Short mmCIF file of C-alpha atoms in Angstrom, two decimals:
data_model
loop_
_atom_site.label_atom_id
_atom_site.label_comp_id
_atom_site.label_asym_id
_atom_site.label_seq_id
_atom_site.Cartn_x
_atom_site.Cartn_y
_atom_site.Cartn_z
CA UNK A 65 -18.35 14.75 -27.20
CA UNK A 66 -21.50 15.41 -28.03
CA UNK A 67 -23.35 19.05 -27.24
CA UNK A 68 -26.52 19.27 -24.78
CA UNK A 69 -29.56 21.06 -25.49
CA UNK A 70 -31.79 22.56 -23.25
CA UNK A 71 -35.54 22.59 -23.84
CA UNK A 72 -38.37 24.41 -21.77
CA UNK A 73 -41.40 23.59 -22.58
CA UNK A 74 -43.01 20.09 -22.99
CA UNK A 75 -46.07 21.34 -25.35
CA UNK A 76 -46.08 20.23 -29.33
CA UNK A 77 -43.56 22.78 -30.11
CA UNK A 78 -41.38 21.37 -27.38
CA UNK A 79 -41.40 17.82 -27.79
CA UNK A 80 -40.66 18.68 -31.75
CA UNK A 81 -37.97 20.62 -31.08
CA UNK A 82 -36.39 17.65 -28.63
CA UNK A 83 -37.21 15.44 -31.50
CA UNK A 84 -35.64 17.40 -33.76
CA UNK A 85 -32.34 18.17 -31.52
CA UNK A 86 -32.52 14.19 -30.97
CA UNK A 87 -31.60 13.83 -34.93
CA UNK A 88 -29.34 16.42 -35.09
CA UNK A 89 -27.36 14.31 -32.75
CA UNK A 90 -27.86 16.23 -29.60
CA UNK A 91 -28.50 15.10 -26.42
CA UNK A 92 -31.64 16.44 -24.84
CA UNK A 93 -32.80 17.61 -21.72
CA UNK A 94 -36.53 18.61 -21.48
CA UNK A 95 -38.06 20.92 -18.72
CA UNK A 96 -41.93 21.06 -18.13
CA UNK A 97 -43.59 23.20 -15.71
CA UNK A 98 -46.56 20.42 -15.18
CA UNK A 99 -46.13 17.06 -13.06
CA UNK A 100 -47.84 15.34 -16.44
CA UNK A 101 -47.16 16.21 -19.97
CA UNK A 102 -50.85 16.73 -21.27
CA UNK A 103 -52.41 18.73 -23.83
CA UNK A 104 -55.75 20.45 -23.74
CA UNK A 105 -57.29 22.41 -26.75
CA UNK A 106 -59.31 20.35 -29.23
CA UNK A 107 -58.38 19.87 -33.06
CA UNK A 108 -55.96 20.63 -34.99
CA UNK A 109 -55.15 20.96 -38.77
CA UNK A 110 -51.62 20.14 -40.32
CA UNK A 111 -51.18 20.82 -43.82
CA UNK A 112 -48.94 19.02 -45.90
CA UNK A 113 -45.81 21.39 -45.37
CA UNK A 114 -45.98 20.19 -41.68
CA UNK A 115 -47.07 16.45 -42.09
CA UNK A 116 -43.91 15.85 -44.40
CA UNK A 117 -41.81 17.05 -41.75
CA UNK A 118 -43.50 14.84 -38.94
CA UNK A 119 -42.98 12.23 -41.82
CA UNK A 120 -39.21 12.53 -41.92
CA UNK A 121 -39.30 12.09 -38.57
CA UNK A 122 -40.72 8.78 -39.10
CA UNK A 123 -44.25 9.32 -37.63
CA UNK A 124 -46.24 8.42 -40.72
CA UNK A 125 -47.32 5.67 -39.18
CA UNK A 126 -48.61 7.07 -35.56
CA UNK A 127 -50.07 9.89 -37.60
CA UNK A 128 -52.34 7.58 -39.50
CA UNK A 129 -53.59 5.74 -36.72
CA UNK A 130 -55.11 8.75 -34.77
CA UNK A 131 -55.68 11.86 -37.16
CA UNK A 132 -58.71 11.84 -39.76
CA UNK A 133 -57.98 13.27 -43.20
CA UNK A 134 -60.39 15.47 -44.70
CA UNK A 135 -62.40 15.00 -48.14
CA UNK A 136 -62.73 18.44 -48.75
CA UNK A 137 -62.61 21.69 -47.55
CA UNK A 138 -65.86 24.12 -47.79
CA UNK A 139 -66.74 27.44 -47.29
CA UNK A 140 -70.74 28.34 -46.18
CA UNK A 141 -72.04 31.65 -45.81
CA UNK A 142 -73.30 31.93 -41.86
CA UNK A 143 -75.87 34.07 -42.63
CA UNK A 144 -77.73 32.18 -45.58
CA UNK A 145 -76.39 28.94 -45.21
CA UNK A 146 -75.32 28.90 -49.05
CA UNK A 147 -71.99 26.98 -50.52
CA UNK A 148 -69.97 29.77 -51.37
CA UNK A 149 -66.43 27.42 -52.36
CA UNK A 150 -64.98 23.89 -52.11
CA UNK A 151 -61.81 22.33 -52.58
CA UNK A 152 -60.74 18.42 -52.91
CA UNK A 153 -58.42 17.82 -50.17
CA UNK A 154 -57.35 13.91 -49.71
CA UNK A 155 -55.95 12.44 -52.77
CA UNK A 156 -55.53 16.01 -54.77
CA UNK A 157 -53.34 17.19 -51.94
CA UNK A 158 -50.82 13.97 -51.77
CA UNK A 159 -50.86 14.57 -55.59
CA UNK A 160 -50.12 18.39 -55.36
CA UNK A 161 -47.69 18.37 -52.19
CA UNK A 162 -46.61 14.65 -51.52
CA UNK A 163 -48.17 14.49 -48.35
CA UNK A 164 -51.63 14.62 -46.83
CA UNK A 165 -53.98 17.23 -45.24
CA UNK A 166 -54.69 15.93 -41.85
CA UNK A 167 -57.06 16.95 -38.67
CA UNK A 168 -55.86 15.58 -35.59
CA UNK A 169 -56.58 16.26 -31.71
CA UNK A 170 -54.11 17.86 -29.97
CA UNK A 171 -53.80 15.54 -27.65
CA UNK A 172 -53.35 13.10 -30.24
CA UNK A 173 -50.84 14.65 -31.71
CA UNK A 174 -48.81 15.72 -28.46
CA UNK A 175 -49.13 12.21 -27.67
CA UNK A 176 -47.64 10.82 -30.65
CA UNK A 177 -44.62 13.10 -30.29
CA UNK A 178 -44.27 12.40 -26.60
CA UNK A 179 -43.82 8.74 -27.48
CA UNK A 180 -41.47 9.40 -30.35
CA UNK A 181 -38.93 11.61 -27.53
CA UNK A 182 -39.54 8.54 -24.96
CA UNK A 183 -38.13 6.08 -26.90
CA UNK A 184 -35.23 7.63 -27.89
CA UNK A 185 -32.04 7.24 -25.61
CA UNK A 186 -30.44 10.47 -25.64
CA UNK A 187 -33.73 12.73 -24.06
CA UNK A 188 -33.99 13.17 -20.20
CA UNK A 189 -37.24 14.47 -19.90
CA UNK A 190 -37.87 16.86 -16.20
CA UNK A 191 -41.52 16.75 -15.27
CA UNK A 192 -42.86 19.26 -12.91
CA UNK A 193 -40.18 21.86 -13.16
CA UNK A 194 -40.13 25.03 -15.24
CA UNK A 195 -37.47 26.96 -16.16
CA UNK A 196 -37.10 30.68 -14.09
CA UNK A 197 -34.37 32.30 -15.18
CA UNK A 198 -31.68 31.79 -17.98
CA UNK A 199 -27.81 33.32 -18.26
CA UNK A 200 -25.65 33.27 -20.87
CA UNK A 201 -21.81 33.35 -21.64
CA UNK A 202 -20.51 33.02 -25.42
CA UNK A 203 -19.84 29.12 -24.82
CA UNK A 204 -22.27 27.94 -22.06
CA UNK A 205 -26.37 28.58 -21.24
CA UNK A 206 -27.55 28.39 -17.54
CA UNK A 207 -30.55 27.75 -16.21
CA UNK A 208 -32.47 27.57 -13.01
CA UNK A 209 -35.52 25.82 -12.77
CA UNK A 210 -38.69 26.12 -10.22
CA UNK A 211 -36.92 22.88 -8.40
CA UNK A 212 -34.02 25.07 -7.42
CA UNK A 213 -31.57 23.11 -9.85
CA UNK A 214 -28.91 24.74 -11.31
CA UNK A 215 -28.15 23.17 -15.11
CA UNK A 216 -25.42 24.17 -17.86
CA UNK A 217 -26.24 23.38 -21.68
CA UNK A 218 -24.52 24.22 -25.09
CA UNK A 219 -27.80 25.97 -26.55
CA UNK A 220 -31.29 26.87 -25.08
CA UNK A 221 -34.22 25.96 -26.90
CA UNK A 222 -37.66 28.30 -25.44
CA UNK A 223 -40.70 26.74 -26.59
CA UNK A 224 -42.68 27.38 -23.02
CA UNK A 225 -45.58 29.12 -24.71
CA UNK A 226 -47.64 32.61 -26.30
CA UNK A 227 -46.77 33.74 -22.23
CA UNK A 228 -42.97 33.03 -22.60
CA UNK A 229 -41.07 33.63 -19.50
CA UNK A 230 -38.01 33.67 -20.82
CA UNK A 231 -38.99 35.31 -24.23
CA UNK A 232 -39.75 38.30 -21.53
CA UNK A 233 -36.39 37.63 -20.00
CA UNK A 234 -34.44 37.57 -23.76
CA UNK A 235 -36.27 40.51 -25.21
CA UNK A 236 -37.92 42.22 -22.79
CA UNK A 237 -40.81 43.48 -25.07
CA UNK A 238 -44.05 43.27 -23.06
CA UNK A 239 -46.29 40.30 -23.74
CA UNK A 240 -48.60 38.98 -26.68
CA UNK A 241 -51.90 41.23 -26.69
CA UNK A 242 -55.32 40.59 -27.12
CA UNK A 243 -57.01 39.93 -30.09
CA UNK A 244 -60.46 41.37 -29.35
CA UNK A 245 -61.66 37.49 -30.62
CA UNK A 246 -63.17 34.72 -28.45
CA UNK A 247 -63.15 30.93 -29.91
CA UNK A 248 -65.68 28.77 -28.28
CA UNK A 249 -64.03 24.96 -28.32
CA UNK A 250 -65.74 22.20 -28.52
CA UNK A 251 -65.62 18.26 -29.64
CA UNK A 252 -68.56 15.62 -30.20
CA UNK A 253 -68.72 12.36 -31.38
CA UNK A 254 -69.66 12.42 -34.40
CA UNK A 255 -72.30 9.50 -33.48
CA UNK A 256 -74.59 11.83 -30.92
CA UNK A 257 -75.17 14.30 -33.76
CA UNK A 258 -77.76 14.06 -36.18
CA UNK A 259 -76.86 12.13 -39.37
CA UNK A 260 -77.07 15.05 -41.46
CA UNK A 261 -74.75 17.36 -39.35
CA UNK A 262 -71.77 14.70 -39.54
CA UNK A 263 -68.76 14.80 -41.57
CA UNK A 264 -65.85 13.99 -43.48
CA UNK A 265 -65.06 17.32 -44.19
CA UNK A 266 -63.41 21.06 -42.91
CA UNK A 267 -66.32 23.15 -43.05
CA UNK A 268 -66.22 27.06 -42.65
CA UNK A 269 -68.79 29.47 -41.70
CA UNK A 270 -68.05 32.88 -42.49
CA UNK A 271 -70.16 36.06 -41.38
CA UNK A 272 -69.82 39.41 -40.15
CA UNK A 273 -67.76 39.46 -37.36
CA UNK A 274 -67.27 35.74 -36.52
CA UNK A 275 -66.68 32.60 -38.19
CA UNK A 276 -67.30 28.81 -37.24
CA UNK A 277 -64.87 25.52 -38.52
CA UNK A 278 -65.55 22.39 -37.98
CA UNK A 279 -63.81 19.17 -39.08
CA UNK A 280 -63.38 15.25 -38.12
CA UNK A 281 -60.97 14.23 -35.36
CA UNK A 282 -59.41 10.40 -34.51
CA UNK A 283 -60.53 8.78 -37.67
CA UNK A 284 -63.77 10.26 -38.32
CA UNK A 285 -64.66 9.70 -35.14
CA UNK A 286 -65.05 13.17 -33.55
CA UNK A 287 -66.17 16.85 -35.16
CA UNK A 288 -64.20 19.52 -33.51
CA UNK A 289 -66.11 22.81 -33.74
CA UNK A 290 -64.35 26.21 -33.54
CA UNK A 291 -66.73 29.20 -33.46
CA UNK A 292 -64.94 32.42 -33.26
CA UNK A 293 -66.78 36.02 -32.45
CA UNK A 294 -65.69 39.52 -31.85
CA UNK A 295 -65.98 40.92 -28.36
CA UNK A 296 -64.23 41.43 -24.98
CA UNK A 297 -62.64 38.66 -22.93
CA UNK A 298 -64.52 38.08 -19.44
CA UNK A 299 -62.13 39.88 -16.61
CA UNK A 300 -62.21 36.74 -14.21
CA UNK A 301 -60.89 34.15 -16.69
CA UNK A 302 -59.49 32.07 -14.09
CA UNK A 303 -63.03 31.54 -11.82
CA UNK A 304 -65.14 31.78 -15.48
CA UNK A 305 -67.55 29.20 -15.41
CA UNK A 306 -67.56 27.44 -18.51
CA UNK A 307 -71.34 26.15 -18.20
CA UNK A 308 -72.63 29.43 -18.70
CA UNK A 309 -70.70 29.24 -22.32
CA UNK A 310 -73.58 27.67 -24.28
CA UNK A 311 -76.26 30.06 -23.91
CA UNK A 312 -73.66 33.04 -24.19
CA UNK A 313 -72.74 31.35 -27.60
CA UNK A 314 -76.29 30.46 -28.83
CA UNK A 315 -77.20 34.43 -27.92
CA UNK A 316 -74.27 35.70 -30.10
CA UNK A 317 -75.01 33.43 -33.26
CA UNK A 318 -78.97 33.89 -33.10
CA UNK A 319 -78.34 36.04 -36.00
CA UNK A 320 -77.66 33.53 -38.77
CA UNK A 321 -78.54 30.45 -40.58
CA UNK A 322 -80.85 27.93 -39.04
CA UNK A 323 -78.19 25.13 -40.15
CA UNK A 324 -75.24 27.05 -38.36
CA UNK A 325 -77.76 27.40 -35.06
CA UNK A 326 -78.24 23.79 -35.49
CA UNK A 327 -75.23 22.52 -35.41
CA UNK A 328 -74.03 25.08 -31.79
CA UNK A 329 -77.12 23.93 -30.15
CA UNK A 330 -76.16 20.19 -30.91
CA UNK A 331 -73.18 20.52 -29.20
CA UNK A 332 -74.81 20.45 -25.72
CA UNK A 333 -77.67 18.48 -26.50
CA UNK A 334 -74.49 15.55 -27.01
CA UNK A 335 -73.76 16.43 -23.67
CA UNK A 336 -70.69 18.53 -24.47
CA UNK A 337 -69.62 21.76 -22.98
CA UNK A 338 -68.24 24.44 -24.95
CA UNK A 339 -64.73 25.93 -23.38
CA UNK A 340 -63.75 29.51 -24.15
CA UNK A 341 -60.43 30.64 -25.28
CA UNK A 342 -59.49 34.68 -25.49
CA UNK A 343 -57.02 34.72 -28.49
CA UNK A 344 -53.73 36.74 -27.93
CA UNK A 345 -50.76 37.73 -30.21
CA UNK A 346 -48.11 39.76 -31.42
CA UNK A 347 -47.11 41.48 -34.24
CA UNK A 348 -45.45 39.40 -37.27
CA UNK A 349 -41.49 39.29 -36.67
CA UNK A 350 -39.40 41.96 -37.62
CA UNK A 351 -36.07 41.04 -37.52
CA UNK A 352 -33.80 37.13 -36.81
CA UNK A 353 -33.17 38.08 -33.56
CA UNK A 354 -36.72 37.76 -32.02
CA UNK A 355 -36.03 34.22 -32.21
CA UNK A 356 -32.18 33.83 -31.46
CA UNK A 357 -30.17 35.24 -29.70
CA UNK A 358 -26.60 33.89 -28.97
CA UNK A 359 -27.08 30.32 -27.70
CA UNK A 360 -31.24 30.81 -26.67
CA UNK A 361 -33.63 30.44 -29.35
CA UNK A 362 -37.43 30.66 -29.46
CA UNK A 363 -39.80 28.15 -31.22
CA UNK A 364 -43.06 28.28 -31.59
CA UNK A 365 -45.67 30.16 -29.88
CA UNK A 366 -42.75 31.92 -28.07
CA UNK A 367 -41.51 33.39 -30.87
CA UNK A 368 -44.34 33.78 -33.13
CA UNK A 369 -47.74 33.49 -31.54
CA UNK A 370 -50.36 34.21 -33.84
CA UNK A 371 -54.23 34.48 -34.84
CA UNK A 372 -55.71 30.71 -35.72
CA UNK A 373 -57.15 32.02 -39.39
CA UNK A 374 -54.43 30.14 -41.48
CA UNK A 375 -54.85 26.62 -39.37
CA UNK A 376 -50.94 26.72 -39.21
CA UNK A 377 -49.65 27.30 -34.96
CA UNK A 378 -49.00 24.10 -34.37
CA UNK A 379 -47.71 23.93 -37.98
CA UNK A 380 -45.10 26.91 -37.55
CA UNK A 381 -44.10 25.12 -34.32
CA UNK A 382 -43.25 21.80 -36.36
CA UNK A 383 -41.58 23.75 -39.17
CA UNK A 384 -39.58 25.86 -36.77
CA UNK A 385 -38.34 22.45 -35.11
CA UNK A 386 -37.60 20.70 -38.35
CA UNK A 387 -35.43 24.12 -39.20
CA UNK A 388 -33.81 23.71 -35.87
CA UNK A 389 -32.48 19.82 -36.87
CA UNK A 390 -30.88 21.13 -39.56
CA UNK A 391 -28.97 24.43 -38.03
CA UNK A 392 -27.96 21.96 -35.43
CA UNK A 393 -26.42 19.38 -37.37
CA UNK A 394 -24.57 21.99 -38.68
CA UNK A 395 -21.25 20.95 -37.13
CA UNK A 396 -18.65 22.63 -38.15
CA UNK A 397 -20.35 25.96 -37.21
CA UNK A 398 -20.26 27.41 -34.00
CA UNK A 399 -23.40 27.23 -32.07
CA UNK A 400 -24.40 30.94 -31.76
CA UNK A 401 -23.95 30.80 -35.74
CA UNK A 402 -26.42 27.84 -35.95
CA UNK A 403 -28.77 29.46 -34.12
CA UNK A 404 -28.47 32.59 -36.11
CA UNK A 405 -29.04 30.14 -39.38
CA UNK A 406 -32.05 28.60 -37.45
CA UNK A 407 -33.59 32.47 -36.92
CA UNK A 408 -32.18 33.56 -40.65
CA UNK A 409 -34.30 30.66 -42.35
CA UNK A 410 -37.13 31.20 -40.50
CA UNK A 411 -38.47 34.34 -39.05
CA UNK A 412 -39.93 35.62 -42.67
CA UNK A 413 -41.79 32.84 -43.23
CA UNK A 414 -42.91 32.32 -39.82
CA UNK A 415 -43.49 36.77 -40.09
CA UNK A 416 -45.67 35.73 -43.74
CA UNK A 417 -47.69 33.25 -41.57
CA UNK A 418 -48.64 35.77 -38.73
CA UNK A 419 -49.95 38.66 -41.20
CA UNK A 420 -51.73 36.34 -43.61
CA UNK A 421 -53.51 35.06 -40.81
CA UNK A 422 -54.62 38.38 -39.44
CA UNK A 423 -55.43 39.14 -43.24
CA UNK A 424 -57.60 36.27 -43.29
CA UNK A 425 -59.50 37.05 -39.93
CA UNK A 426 -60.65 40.55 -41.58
CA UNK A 427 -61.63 38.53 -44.75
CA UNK A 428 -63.50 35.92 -42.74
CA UNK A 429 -65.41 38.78 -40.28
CA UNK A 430 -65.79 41.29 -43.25
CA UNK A 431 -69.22 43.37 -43.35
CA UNK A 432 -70.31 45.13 -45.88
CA UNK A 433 -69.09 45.65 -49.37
CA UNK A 434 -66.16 43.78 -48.61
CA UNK A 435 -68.52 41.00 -47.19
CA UNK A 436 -69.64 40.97 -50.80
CA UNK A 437 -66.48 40.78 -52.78
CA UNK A 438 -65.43 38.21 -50.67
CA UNK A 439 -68.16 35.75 -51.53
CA UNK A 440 -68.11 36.91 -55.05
CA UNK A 441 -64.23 36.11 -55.72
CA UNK A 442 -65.11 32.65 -54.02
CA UNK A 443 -68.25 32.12 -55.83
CA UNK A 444 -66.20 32.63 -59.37
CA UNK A 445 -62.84 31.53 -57.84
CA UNK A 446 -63.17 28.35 -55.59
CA UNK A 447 -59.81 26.56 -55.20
CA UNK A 448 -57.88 28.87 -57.11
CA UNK A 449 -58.02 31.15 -54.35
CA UNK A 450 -58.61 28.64 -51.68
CA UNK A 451 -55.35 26.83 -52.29
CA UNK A 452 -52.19 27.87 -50.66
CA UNK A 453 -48.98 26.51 -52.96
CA UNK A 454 -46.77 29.49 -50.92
CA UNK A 455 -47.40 28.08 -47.88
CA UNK A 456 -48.42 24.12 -48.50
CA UNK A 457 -45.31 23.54 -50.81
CA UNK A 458 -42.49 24.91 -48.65
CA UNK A 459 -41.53 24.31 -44.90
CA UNK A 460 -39.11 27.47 -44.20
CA UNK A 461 -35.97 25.36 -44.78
CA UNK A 462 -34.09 28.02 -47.06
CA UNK A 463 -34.81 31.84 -46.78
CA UNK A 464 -34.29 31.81 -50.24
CA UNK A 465 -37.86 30.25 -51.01
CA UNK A 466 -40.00 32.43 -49.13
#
């Protein structure tokens, strides 16, 4: 007979984990809190530890018809404007790690996922009902959902978010904190922009406390822009109008180079709007059982939540999933122990992931002397430190690699 997997959460890190359980030979049931599955955000990079696993998964295809793949990556300084680094990604990246480095939107990407679950015969998919509450015995998980319905499983899968109810409800450890950054979102077509400003490329700005990344979307035919500053999050969130986001932005960048200024101001001039984001996370894991415990495990943002300096959220999400397929299949284990395998193989990496990126947020913000270092070792350095074989050439499926 086979087992029955429970899955709340219907974001990226959701529908790969259903995927995922879907190959493992599991059948699925899904629970999302919204009446549609949608994503917002804007882009998203995948590097190619994460697009071989949506490969194996079949989606090379899908993923080629929507995401754009970068030429290069470069590094500017925000306040003159200089190059400080590039590196060849297309070709020199298949060649280095078998697999492409891709920019995507997110809803791109959710969508190619959701499509991949719907047309496989084992997932029952629950729109419009999130699951409240979650108990446990050693051979059964129950859960009640916002509809009032009452439904058993072999394991629990919590991928419902960086505000995880039931993370709160499995380790009762407050919730993710913020970051003291603001990103600024934003995505053009890449035809309302002036020739010169468009691109093939992932382009960073770094200055003194802030940074700004942009890169193509859907083919080429999109630039998503990230810019990302130091300072409090507005207290009213929830009523914050979003129009006022342009001027506030423009204001907080006046500072540095007349490119850089450019490029902000031509977002609204395209008639785009700029949406705010406060950033929140936790600290880097500690320990296997923040993300199992007896049959519930976390994926993704539940478990791991971290700062976006690495490009890798969605990508921990993916690898998390693709560990998850193999615990599962596991059959001949019971399923607390492949869950335990699932959290064994992956919390250090996923841990690795969460402080490098914080490291890299001080590196990208730095001041100072340490302003000047940094563009010195990427003056002299370029790829060599700009390239990532820790990270790019493994996908967390042995704890003996990390």
């Amino acid at each position: 007979m086979r087992k029955q997997v429970l899955i709340a959460g219907g974001g990226i890190g959701g529908l790969a984990a259903a995927l995922a359980s879907s190959h493992a030979g599991w059948d699925v049931r899904l629970f999302e809190r919204a009446p549609l599955f949608s994503e917002v955000g804007a882009g998203v990079q995948l590097g190619p530890n994460v697009v071989r696993r949506l490969q194996a998964w079949g989606l090379q295809r899908a993923l080629v018809d929507v995401a754009a793949i970068p030429a290069r990556l470069r590094v500017r300084s925000a306040l003159s404007g200089a190059e400080l680094a590039c590196m060849p990604l297309g070709a020199t990246m298949v060649e280095r790690y078998g697999a492409n480095y891709l920019s995507i939107h997110r809803a791109d990407l959710h969508g190619l996922l959701l499509q991949a679950v719907g047309e496989r015969a084992e997932m029952h998919i629950n729109a419009g009902q999130a699951v409240e509450s979650v108990v446990q015995t050693p051979q059964v998980v129950t859960i009640t959902t916002s509809a009032r319905k009452t439904v058993e499983g072999d394991a629990l899968i919590a991928a419902d978010g960086v505000w995880s109810r039931l993370r709160a409800q499995l380790l009762n450890d407050g919730k993710a904190q913020p970051t003291g950054h603001l990103a600024y979102r934003a995505v053009v077509p890449q035809a309302q922009l002036p020739a010169a400003m468009r691109s093939d490329g992932v382009t960073t700005w770094l200055g003194p406390h802030m940074h700004v990344v942009q890169y193509p979307l859907r083919r080429g035919e999109l630039m998503n822009i990230v810019a990302i500053i130091e300072g409090p999050a507005p207290a009213d969130m929830e009523t914050w109008d979003h129009a006022a986001n342009a001027v506030d932005l423009e204001a907080a960048l006046a500072r540095y180079c007349t490119p850089l200024q450019d490029l902000i101001r031509a977002v609204p001039a395209a008639g785009t709007q700029w949406r705010l984001w406060p950033l929140s996370d936790r600290d880097p894991l500690s320990s296997a059982d923040q993300m199992a415990q007896g049959l519930v495990g976390l994926l993704g943002d539940a478990a791991h939540p971290m700062r976006p300096y690495l490009a890798q959220g969605a990508g921990m999400a993916i690898e998390d999933a693709a560990e998850l397929q193999r615990a599962l299949a596991m059959d001949d284990l019971d399923v607390r122990l492949r869950l335990r395998r699932y959290a064994l193989n992956r919390w250090q990496r996923a841990a690795r992931v969460q402080a490098r990126s914080r490291r890299n947020g001080r590196i990208f913000h730095a001041s100072g002397p340490m302003r000047w270092g940094r563009d010195l070792s990427l003056k002299l350095l370029g790829a060599r430190i700009m390239d990532l074989p820790w990270l790019y050439r493994g996908d967390g499926s042995s704890a003996t690699t990390l």
